[in-house]
Amino acid sequence: VKHVSFTQEVEQRLQNSLDVAAGVVRGTDRIVCCGSCFPNCCCTCPDYKAMVTNLNENWAPSINAELKQHGLFVDAFHFWIYVSNGSGGGQRHDFLLIRVKELRENKDERSVELADNSNHIIDKEPE
């Protein structure tokens, strides 16, 4: 993983846009998850796949239009891990990330494709 450096102007723009991204996340409908949540839960869980889709369709295109001139793009990404407690049980931990990546038009065509097509979802379940 390479650390991407950017100017203070870009950093400030990204920081300011995170409020909009948070609003998109909060506006995403939750899903019913009875039986898989903790006791005393409201029986709904975050729909991470929908959050990723909403962020990549409703937030990323506008910020990517600004970041493209700086050779960068953003996208939303979801993954989860299972942490065992060592006694045959454990917990699932979900992570929703906003990635900032370098746009390398001449070196990595996939990066350009990802930046221009904000409808992709990377949401892999372990096999």
Short mmCIF file of N, CA, C and O in Angstrom, two decimals:
data_model
loop_
_atom_site.label_atom_id
_atom_site.label_comp_id
_atom_site.label_asym_id
_atom_site.label_seq_id
_atom_site.Cartn_x
_atom_site.Cartn_y
_atom_site.Cartn_z
N VAL A 1 0.85 -1.17 0.00
CA VAL A 1 0.00 0.00 0.00
C VAL A 1 0.89 1.23 0.00
O VAL A 1 1.80 1.34 0.82
N LYS A 2 0.62 2.12 -0.92
CA LYS A 2 1.40 3.33 -1.04
C LYS A 2 0.66 4.49 -0.38
O LYS A 2 -0.54 4.65 -0.57
N HIS A 3 1.37 5.28 0.38
CA HIS A 3 0.80 6.47 0.99
C HIS A 3 0.71 7.56 -0.07
O HIS A 3 1.69 7.83 -0.76
N VAL A 4 -0.47 8.15 -0.24
CA VAL A 4 -0.67 9.20 -1.21
C VAL A 4 -0.59 10.55 -0.50
O VAL A 4 -1.29 10.78 0.48
N SER A 5 0.28 11.41 -0.99
CA SER A 5 0.42 12.75 -0.42
C SER A 5 -0.41 13.73 -1.24
O SER A 5 -0.51 13.59 -2.46
N PHE A 6 -0.98 14.70 -0.57
CA PHE A 6 -1.70 15.73 -1.31
C PHE A 6 -1.59 17.06 -0.59
O PHE A 6 -1.19 17.14 0.57
N THR A 7 -1.93 18.11 -1.31
CA THR A 7 -1.77 19.46 -0.78
C THR A 7 -2.77 19.74 0.33
O THR A 7 -3.76 19.03 0.49
N GLN A 8 -2.52 20.81 1.03
CA GLN A 8 -3.41 21.23 2.11
C GLN A 8 -4.79 21.58 1.54
O GLN A 8 -5.81 21.31 2.18
N GLU A 9 -4.82 22.14 0.34
CA GLU A 9 -6.09 22.47 -0.31
C GLU A 9 -6.92 21.21 -0.56
O GLU A 9 -8.12 21.17 -0.27
N VAL A 10 -6.28 20.17 -1.07
CA VAL A 10 -6.98 18.91 -1.33
C VAL A 10 -7.42 18.28 -0.01
O VAL A 10 -8.55 17.79 0.10
N GLU A 11 -6.56 18.28 0.98
CA GLU A 11 -6.92 17.73 2.29
C GLU A 11 -8.14 18.44 2.86
O GLU A 11 -9.06 17.81 3.38
N GLN A 12 -8.16 19.76 2.76
CA GLN A 12 -9.30 20.54 3.28
C GLN A 12 -10.57 20.21 2.51
O GLN A 12 -11.64 20.05 3.09
N ARG A 13 -10.47 20.07 1.20
CA ARG A 13 -11.64 19.73 0.38
C ARG A 13 -12.18 18.35 0.76
O ARG A 13 -13.39 18.16 0.87
N LEU A 14 -11.29 17.40 0.97
CA LEU A 14 -11.71 16.07 1.39
C LEU A 14 -12.38 16.12 2.76
O LEU A 14 -13.44 15.52 2.97
N GLN A 15 -11.79 16.84 3.70
CA GLN A 15 -12.37 16.97 5.03
C GLN A 15 -13.77 17.56 4.96
O GLN A 15 -14.69 17.07 5.62
N ASN A 16 -13.92 18.62 4.18
CA ASN A 16 -15.23 19.27 4.05
C ASN A 16 -16.27 18.35 3.42
O ASN A 16 -17.44 18.42 3.76
N SER A 17 -15.84 17.51 2.51
CA SER A 17 -16.80 16.65 1.81
C SER A 17 -17.23 15.45 2.66
O SER A 17 -18.23 14.79 2.34
N LEU A 18 -16.51 15.17 3.74
CA LEU A 18 -16.87 14.02 4.58
C LEU A 18 -18.21 14.22 5.28
O LEU A 18 -18.91 13.25 5.57
N ASP A 19 -18.60 15.47 5.55
CA ASP A 19 -19.92 15.71 6.12
C ASP A 19 -21.02 15.28 5.16
O ASP A 19 -22.03 14.71 5.56
N VAL A 20 -20.81 15.55 3.88
CA VAL A 20 -21.78 15.12 2.86
C VAL A 20 -21.80 13.60 2.80
O VAL A 20 -22.87 12.98 2.75
N ALA A 21 -20.63 12.97 2.82
CA ALA A 21 -20.55 11.51 2.79
C ALA A 21 -21.26 10.90 4.01
O ALA A 21 -21.99 9.92 3.88
N ALA A 22 -21.06 11.50 5.17
CA ALA A 22 -21.72 11.00 6.39
C ALA A 22 -23.24 11.12 6.25
O ALA A 22 -23.97 10.23 6.70
N GLY A 23 -23.72 12.19 5.62
CA GLY A 23 -25.15 12.34 5.39
C GLY A 23 -25.70 11.27 4.47
O GLY A 23 -26.81 10.75 4.68
N VAL A 24 -24.92 10.89 3.47
CA VAL A 24 -25.33 9.81 2.56
C VAL A 24 -25.42 8.50 3.33
O VAL A 24 -26.39 7.74 3.19
N VAL A 25 -24.46 8.24 4.19
CA VAL A 25 -24.46 7.02 5.00
C VAL A 25 -25.66 7.01 5.94
O VAL A 25 -26.39 6.01 6.03
N ARG A 26 -25.88 8.12 6.63
CA ARG A 26 -27.03 8.19 7.56
C ARG A 26 -28.36 8.05 6.84
O ARG A 26 -29.33 7.55 7.40
N GLY A 27 -28.42 8.47 5.59
CA GLY A 27 -29.66 8.40 4.82
C GLY A 27 -29.92 7.04 4.20
O GLY A 27 -30.98 6.82 3.59
N THR A 28 -28.99 6.11 4.34
CA THR A 28 -29.16 4.77 3.77
C THR A 28 -30.05 3.94 4.68
O THR A 28 -29.84 3.89 5.89
N ASP A 29 -31.05 3.30 4.09
CA ASP A 29 -31.96 2.45 4.87
C ASP A 29 -31.21 1.32 5.53
O ASP A 29 -30.26 0.76 4.97
N ARG A 30 -31.66 0.97 6.72
CA ARG A 30 -31.11 -0.18 7.45
C ARG A 30 -31.86 -1.43 7.03
O ARG A 30 -32.95 -1.34 6.47
N ILE A 31 -31.28 -2.58 7.29
CA ILE A 31 -31.93 -3.85 6.94
C ILE A 31 -32.31 -4.59 8.22
O ILE A 31 -31.68 -4.42 9.26
N VAL A 32 -33.35 -5.40 8.12
CA VAL A 32 -33.77 -6.21 9.26
C VAL A 32 -32.77 -7.34 9.43
O VAL A 32 -32.39 -8.01 8.48
N CYS A 33 -32.33 -7.54 10.65
CA CYS A 33 -31.32 -8.57 10.89
C CYS A 33 -31.64 -9.39 12.12
O CYS A 33 -30.76 -9.77 12.88
N CYS A 34 -32.91 -9.66 12.35
CA CYS A 34 -33.31 -10.43 13.53
C CYS A 34 -32.54 -11.74 13.59
O CYS A 34 -32.35 -12.42 12.60
N GLY A 35 -32.10 -12.06 14.77
CA GLY A 35 -31.37 -13.31 14.97
C GLY A 35 -29.88 -13.16 14.84
O GLY A 35 -29.13 -14.03 15.26
N SER A 36 -29.41 -12.07 14.24
CA SER A 36 -27.97 -11.93 14.09
C SER A 36 -27.42 -10.72 14.84
O SER A 36 -26.26 -10.40 14.72
N CYS A 37 -28.27 -10.08 15.61
CA CYS A 37 -27.79 -8.92 16.37
C CYS A 37 -27.82 -9.25 17.87
O CYS A 37 -28.37 -10.25 18.30
N PHE A 38 -27.26 -8.35 18.62
CA PHE A 38 -27.14 -8.57 20.06
C PHE A 38 -28.50 -8.43 20.75
O PHE A 38 -29.40 -7.77 20.24
N PRO A 39 -28.63 -9.01 21.93
CA PRO A 39 -29.87 -8.81 22.70
C PRO A 39 -30.12 -7.32 22.92
O PRO A 39 -29.19 -6.54 23.02
N ASN A 40 -31.38 -6.97 23.01
CA ASN A 40 -31.81 -5.59 23.20
C ASN A 40 -31.48 -4.68 22.02
O ASN A 40 -31.44 -3.47 22.16
N CYS A 41 -31.22 -5.26 20.88
CA CYS A 41 -30.95 -4.49 19.67
C CYS A 41 -32.27 -4.08 19.04
O CYS A 41 -33.31 -4.69 19.29
N CYS A 42 -32.25 -3.09 18.22
CA CYS A 42 -33.48 -2.64 17.56
C CYS A 42 -33.83 -3.53 16.37
O CYS A 42 -34.80 -3.27 15.67
N CYS A 43 -33.06 -4.56 16.15
CA CYS A 43 -33.29 -5.56 15.09
C CYS A 43 -33.12 -5.02 13.68
O CYS A 43 -33.67 -5.54 12.74
N THR A 44 -32.36 -3.97 13.53
CA THR A 44 -31.94 -3.54 12.20
C THR A 44 -30.43 -3.36 12.22
O THR A 44 -29.84 -3.09 13.27
N CYS A 45 -29.84 -3.56 11.08
CA CYS A 45 -28.40 -3.45 10.95
C CYS A 45 -28.07 -2.54 9.78
O CYS A 45 -28.87 -2.40 8.86
N PRO A 46 -26.89 -1.96 9.77
CA PRO A 46 -26.49 -1.16 8.61
C PRO A 46 -26.42 -2.04 7.36
O PRO A 46 -26.00 -3.19 7.43
N ASP A 47 -26.85 -1.50 6.24
CA ASP A 47 -26.75 -2.19 4.96
C ASP A 47 -25.50 -1.65 4.26
O ASP A 47 -25.55 -0.68 3.52
N TYR A 48 -24.37 -2.28 4.53
CA TYR A 48 -23.10 -1.78 4.04
C TYR A 48 -23.02 -1.77 2.52
O TYR A 48 -22.45 -0.86 1.93
N LYS A 49 -23.59 -2.78 1.89
CA LYS A 49 -23.56 -2.82 0.43
C LYS A 49 -24.31 -1.62 -0.15
O LYS A 49 -23.84 -0.97 -1.09
N ALA A 50 -25.46 -1.29 0.43
CA ALA A 50 -26.22 -0.12 -0.02
C ALA A 50 -25.46 1.17 0.29
O ALA A 50 -25.50 2.12 -0.50
N MET A 51 -24.77 1.23 1.43
CA MET A 51 -23.98 2.42 1.76
C MET A 51 -22.89 2.66 0.72
O MET A 51 -22.69 3.78 0.27
N VAL A 52 -22.19 1.58 0.35
CA VAL A 52 -21.14 1.70 -0.66
C VAL A 52 -21.73 2.18 -1.98
O VAL A 52 -21.20 3.10 -2.61
N THR A 53 -22.84 1.58 -2.38
CA THR A 53 -23.48 1.99 -3.63
C THR A 53 -23.89 3.46 -3.57
O THR A 53 -23.62 4.23 -4.49
N ASN A 54 -24.54 3.86 -2.47
CA ASN A 54 -24.99 5.25 -2.34
C ASN A 54 -23.82 6.23 -2.34
O ASN A 54 -23.89 7.29 -2.98
N LEU A 55 -22.76 5.90 -1.64
CA LEU A 55 -21.59 6.79 -1.63
C LEU A 55 -20.96 6.89 -3.01
O LEU A 55 -20.63 7.99 -3.47
N ASN A 56 -20.81 5.76 -3.68
CA ASN A 56 -20.16 5.76 -4.99
C ASN A 56 -21.03 6.38 -6.08
O ASN A 56 -20.51 6.87 -7.07
N GLU A 57 -22.34 6.39 -5.89
CA GLU A 57 -23.23 7.00 -6.88
C GLU A 57 -23.58 8.44 -6.55
O GLU A 57 -23.77 9.25 -7.45
N ASN A 58 -23.72 8.78 -5.26
CA ASN A 58 -24.26 10.08 -4.88
C ASN A 58 -23.25 11.05 -4.27
O ASN A 58 -23.57 12.22 -4.10
N TRP A 59 -22.08 10.57 -3.90
CA TRP A 59 -21.09 11.45 -3.30
C TRP A 59 -19.78 11.47 -4.10
O TRP A 59 -19.26 12.54 -4.42
N ALA A 60 -19.27 10.31 -4.42
CA ALA A 60 -17.95 10.22 -5.06
C ALA A 60 -17.84 10.97 -6.39
O ALA A 60 -16.81 11.61 -6.63
N PRO A 61 -18.84 10.94 -7.27
CA PRO A 61 -18.66 11.63 -8.56
C PRO A 61 -18.34 13.13 -8.43
O PRO A 61 -17.48 13.65 -9.15
N SER A 62 -18.98 13.82 -7.49
CA SER A 62 -18.73 15.26 -7.37
C SER A 62 -17.33 15.54 -6.81
O SER A 62 -16.63 16.42 -7.30
N ILE A 63 -16.92 14.79 -5.80
CA ILE A 63 -15.58 15.01 -5.25
C ILE A 63 -14.51 14.54 -6.23
O ILE A 63 -13.46 15.15 -6.37
N ASN A 64 -14.80 13.45 -6.97
CA ASN A 64 -13.83 12.97 -7.96
C ASN A 64 -13.62 13.97 -9.09
O ASN A 64 -12.52 14.07 -9.63
N ALA A 65 -14.66 14.71 -9.46
CA ALA A 65 -14.52 15.74 -10.49
C ALA A 65 -13.50 16.79 -10.05
O ALA A 65 -12.71 17.27 -10.87
N GLU A 66 -13.49 17.11 -8.76
CA GLU A 66 -12.52 18.08 -8.24
C GLU A 66 -11.13 17.46 -8.05
O GLU A 66 -10.12 18.12 -8.27
N LEU A 67 -11.10 16.20 -7.62
CA LEU A 67 -9.81 15.56 -7.33
C LEU A 67 -9.05 15.15 -8.58
O LEU A 67 -7.82 14.99 -8.53
N LYS A 68 -9.75 14.96 -9.68
CA LYS A 68 -9.11 14.49 -10.91
C LYS A 68 -7.96 15.41 -11.33
O LYS A 68 -6.92 14.94 -11.77
N GLN A 69 -8.16 16.72 -11.17
CA GLN A 69 -7.10 17.67 -11.55
C GLN A 69 -5.85 17.52 -10.68
O GLN A 69 -4.78 17.98 -11.04
N HIS A 70 -6.00 16.87 -9.52
CA HIS A 70 -4.86 16.63 -8.63
C HIS A 70 -4.33 15.20 -8.75
O HIS A 70 -3.47 14.78 -7.98
N GLY A 71 -4.88 14.44 -9.70
CA GLY A 71 -4.43 13.08 -9.92
C GLY A 71 -4.91 12.08 -8.88
O GLY A 71 -4.26 11.06 -8.65
N LEU A 72 -6.06 12.37 -8.25
CA LEU A 72 -6.60 11.51 -7.20
C LEU A 72 -8.05 11.18 -7.46
O LEU A 72 -8.73 11.85 -8.23
N PHE A 73 -8.53 10.13 -6.81
CA PHE A 73 -9.96 9.82 -6.80
C PHE A 73 -10.30 9.10 -5.50
O PHE A 73 -9.42 8.58 -4.81
N VAL A 74 -11.59 9.10 -5.16
CA VAL A 74 -12.06 8.42 -3.96
C VAL A 74 -13.12 7.40 -4.33
O VAL A 74 -13.77 7.52 -5.37
N ASP A 75 -13.25 6.41 -3.48
CA ASP A 75 -14.37 5.49 -3.58
C ASP A 75 -14.64 4.91 -2.20
O ASP A 75 -13.83 5.02 -1.30
N ALA A 76 -15.83 4.34 -2.06
CA ALA A 76 -16.21 3.69 -0.82
C ALA A 76 -15.92 2.20 -0.94
O ALA A 76 -15.98 1.63 -2.03
N PHE A 77 -15.62 1.58 0.18
CA PHE A 77 -15.21 0.18 0.20
C PHE A 77 -15.69 -0.44 1.51
O PHE A 77 -15.63 0.19 2.56
N HIS A 78 -16.21 -1.66 1.43
CA HIS A 78 -16.67 -2.37 2.62
C HIS A 78 -15.95 -3.71 2.72
O HIS A 78 -15.75 -4.40 1.72
N PHE A 79 -15.55 -4.07 3.92
CA PHE A 79 -15.08 -5.42 4.18
C PHE A 79 -15.42 -5.76 5.61
O PHE A 79 -15.77 -4.90 6.41
N TRP A 80 -15.33 -7.03 5.91
CA TRP A 80 -15.57 -7.44 7.29
C TRP A 80 -14.61 -8.55 7.67
O TRP A 80 -14.06 -9.24 6.82
N ILE A 81 -14.40 -8.65 8.99
CA ILE A 81 -13.56 -9.71 9.54
C ILE A 81 -14.35 -10.40 10.65
O ILE A 81 -15.27 -9.83 11.22
N TYR A 82 -13.99 -11.62 10.91
CA TYR A 82 -14.60 -12.37 12.00
C TYR A 82 -13.53 -12.57 13.06
O TYR A 82 -12.44 -13.08 12.77
N VAL A 83 -13.82 -12.14 14.27
CA VAL A 83 -12.87 -12.26 15.37
C VAL A 83 -13.37 -13.35 16.30
O VAL A 83 -14.44 -13.23 16.90
N SER A 84 -12.59 -14.41 16.39
CA SER A 84 -12.95 -15.55 17.24
C SER A 84 -12.64 -15.24 18.69
O SER A 84 -11.66 -14.58 19.01
N ASN A 85 -13.50 -15.74 19.57
CA ASN A 85 -13.22 -15.59 21.00
C ASN A 85 -12.50 -16.82 21.55
O ASN A 85 -12.29 -16.92 22.74
N GLY A 86 -12.18 -17.78 20.69
CA GLY A 86 -11.43 -18.96 21.10
C GLY A 86 -12.27 -20.06 21.70
O GLY A 86 -11.77 -21.12 22.04
N SER A 87 -13.56 -19.85 21.86
CA SER A 87 -14.43 -20.86 22.46
C SER A 87 -15.52 -21.30 21.50
O SER A 87 -16.63 -21.60 21.90
N GLY A 88 -15.22 -21.27 20.22
CA GLY A 88 -16.21 -21.68 19.22
C GLY A 88 -17.17 -20.57 18.83
O GLY A 88 -18.13 -20.79 18.11
N GLY A 89 -16.96 -19.38 19.29
CA GLY A 89 -17.82 -18.24 18.95
C GLY A 89 -16.97 -17.05 18.59
O GLY A 89 -15.75 -17.11 18.54
N GLY A 90 -17.62 -15.96 18.32
CA GLY A 90 -16.91 -14.75 17.98
C GLY A 90 -17.86 -13.71 17.44
O GLY A 90 -19.08 -13.86 17.56
N GLN A 91 -17.31 -12.69 16.85
CA GLN A 91 -18.11 -11.60 16.34
C GLN A 91 -17.62 -11.15 14.97
O GLN A 91 -16.42 -11.15 14.70
N ARG A 92 -18.57 -10.71 14.17
CA ARG A 92 -18.28 -10.10 12.88
C ARG A 92 -18.07 -8.60 13.12
O ARG A 92 -18.81 -7.97 13.87
N HIS A 93 -17.06 -8.05 12.49
CA HIS A 93 -16.77 -6.62 12.58
C HIS A 93 -16.74 -6.06 11.16
O HIS A 93 -15.92 -6.47 10.34
N ASP A 94 -17.65 -5.12 10.86
CA ASP A 94 -17.74 -4.51 9.54
C ASP A 94 -16.99 -3.19 9.51
O ASP A 94 -16.97 -2.46 10.50
N PHE A 95 -16.42 -2.88 8.35
CA PHE A 95 -15.68 -1.65 8.15
C PHE A 95 -16.13 -1.01 6.85
O PHE A 95 -16.18 -1.67 5.81
N LEU A 96 -16.46 0.26 6.91
CA LEU A 96 -16.79 1.05 5.73
C LEU A 96 -15.71 2.11 5.59
O LEU A 96 -15.52 2.92 6.50
N LEU A 97 -14.99 2.07 4.50
CA LEU A 97 -13.85 2.97 4.31
C LEU A 97 -14.07 3.88 3.11
O LEU A 97 -14.73 3.50 2.14
N ILE A 98 -13.48 5.04 3.19
CA ILE A 98 -13.36 5.93 2.04
C ILE A 98 -11.88 5.88 1.64
O ILE A 98 -11.00 6.22 2.43
N ARG A 99 -11.64 5.40 0.42
CA ARG A 99 -10.26 5.30 -0.04
C ARG A 99 -9.93 6.49 -0.92
O ARG A 99 -10.74 6.90 -1.74
N VAL A 100 -8.73 7.02 -0.75
CA VAL A 100 -8.20 8.04 -1.64
C VAL A 100 -7.07 7.37 -2.39
O VAL A 100 -6.13 6.86 -1.78
N LYS A 101 -7.20 7.35 -3.71
CA LYS A 101 -6.19 6.65 -4.52
C LYS A 101 -5.63 7.59 -5.56
O LYS A 101 -6.26 8.56 -5.96
N GLU A 102 -4.44 7.24 -6.00
CA GLU A 102 -3.77 8.00 -7.03
C GLU A 102 -4.31 7.58 -8.39
O GLU A 102 -4.49 6.39 -8.65
N LEU A 103 -4.55 8.54 -9.23
CA LEU A 103 -5.00 8.29 -10.60
C LEU A 103 -3.76 8.22 -11.48
O LEU A 103 -3.04 9.20 -11.62
N ARG A 104 -3.52 7.04 -12.02
CA ARG A 104 -2.32 6.85 -12.84
C ARG A 104 -2.75 6.46 -14.24
O ARG A 104 -2.75 5.28 -14.59
N GLU A 105 -3.09 7.43 -15.03
CA GLU A 105 -3.66 7.18 -16.34
C GLU A 105 -2.75 6.35 -17.25
O GLU A 105 -3.22 5.51 -17.97
N ASN A 106 -1.46 6.60 -17.22
CA ASN A 106 -0.56 5.90 -18.13
C ASN A 106 -0.07 4.56 -17.61
O ASN A 106 0.36 3.74 -18.37
N LYS A 107 -0.14 4.35 -16.29
CA LYS A 107 0.42 3.15 -15.71
C LYS A 107 -0.63 2.12 -15.32
O LYS A 107 -0.35 0.94 -15.33
N ASP A 108 -1.80 2.56 -14.97
CA ASP A 108 -2.78 1.65 -14.40
C ASP A 108 -4.16 1.98 -14.96
O ASP A 108 -4.87 2.80 -14.41
N GLU A 109 -4.56 1.34 -16.04
CA GLU A 109 -5.84 1.64 -16.66
C GLU A 109 -7.00 1.36 -15.73
O GLU A 109 -8.02 2.01 -15.80
N ARG A 110 -6.87 0.39 -14.84
CA ARG A 110 -7.95 0.07 -13.91
C ARG A 110 -8.23 1.25 -12.98
O ARG A 110 -9.36 1.53 -12.65
N SER A 111 -7.20 1.98 -12.55
CA SER A 111 -7.41 3.15 -11.70
C SER A 111 -8.26 4.19 -12.40
O SER A 111 -9.14 4.79 -11.82
N VAL A 112 -7.99 4.41 -13.69
CA VAL A 112 -8.79 5.36 -14.45
C VAL A 112 -10.22 4.87 -14.55
O VAL A 112 -11.17 5.62 -14.36
N GLU A 113 -10.38 3.58 -14.82
CA GLU A 113 -11.72 3.00 -14.91
C GLU A 113 -12.47 3.17 -13.58
O GLU A 113 -13.63 3.54 -13.58
N LEU A 114 -11.81 2.92 -12.47
CA LEU A 114 -12.46 3.08 -11.17
C LEU A 114 -12.84 4.53 -10.92
O LEU A 114 -13.90 4.82 -10.40
N ALA A 115 -11.98 5.45 -11.30
CA ALA A 115 -12.26 6.86 -11.06
C ALA A 115 -13.43 7.33 -11.93
O ALA A 115 -14.25 8.12 -11.49
N ASP A 116 -13.51 6.84 -13.15
CA ASP A 116 -14.56 7.29 -14.05
C ASP A 116 -15.86 6.53 -13.88
O ASP A 116 -16.90 6.99 -14.30
N ASN A 117 -15.81 5.36 -13.27
CA ASN A 117 -17.02 4.56 -13.08
C ASN A 117 -17.23 4.39 -11.59
O ASN A 117 -16.75 3.46 -10.98
N SER A 118 -18.01 5.28 -11.01
CA SER A 118 -18.19 5.26 -9.56
C SER A 118 -19.25 4.27 -9.12
O SER A 118 -19.63 4.24 -7.97
N ASN A 119 -19.76 3.43 -10.01
CA ASN A 119 -20.81 2.47 -9.65
C ASN A 119 -20.26 1.13 -9.21
O ASN A 119 -21.00 0.20 -8.97
N HIS A 120 -18.94 0.99 -9.10
CA HIS A 120 -18.39 -0.31 -8.70
C HIS A 120 -18.54 -0.52 -7.20
O HIS A 120 -18.63 0.41 -6.43
N ILE A 121 -18.58 -1.77 -6.84
CA ILE A 121 -18.65 -2.14 -5.42
C ILE A 121 -17.62 -3.23 -5.19
O ILE A 121 -17.53 -4.18 -5.93
N ILE A 122 -16.85 -3.05 -4.16
CA ILE A 122 -15.94 -4.11 -3.74
C ILE A 122 -16.47 -4.56 -2.39
O ILE A 122 -16.34 -3.87 -1.40
N ASP A 123 -17.11 -5.68 -2.37
CA ASP A 123 -17.78 -6.16 -1.16
C ASP A 123 -17.63 -7.67 -1.16
O ASP A 123 -18.47 -8.38 -1.65
N LYS A 124 -16.51 -8.15 -0.69
CA LYS A 124 -16.21 -9.56 -0.80
C LYS A 124 -16.48 -10.29 0.50
O LYS A 124 -16.08 -9.85 1.56
N GLU A 125 -17.17 -11.39 0.41
CA GLU A 125 -17.39 -12.28 1.54
C GLU A 125 -16.28 -13.33 1.52
O GLU A 125 -15.87 -13.78 0.44
N PRO A 126 -15.76 -13.73 2.66
CA PRO A 126 -14.76 -14.80 2.65
C PRO A 126 -15.38 -16.10 2.17
O PRO A 126 -16.55 -16.35 2.39
N GLU A 127 -14.56 -16.89 1.50
CA GLU A 127 -15.06 -18.17 0.98
C GLU A 127 -14.97 -19.26 1.99
O GLU A 127 -14.23 -19.27 2.88
#
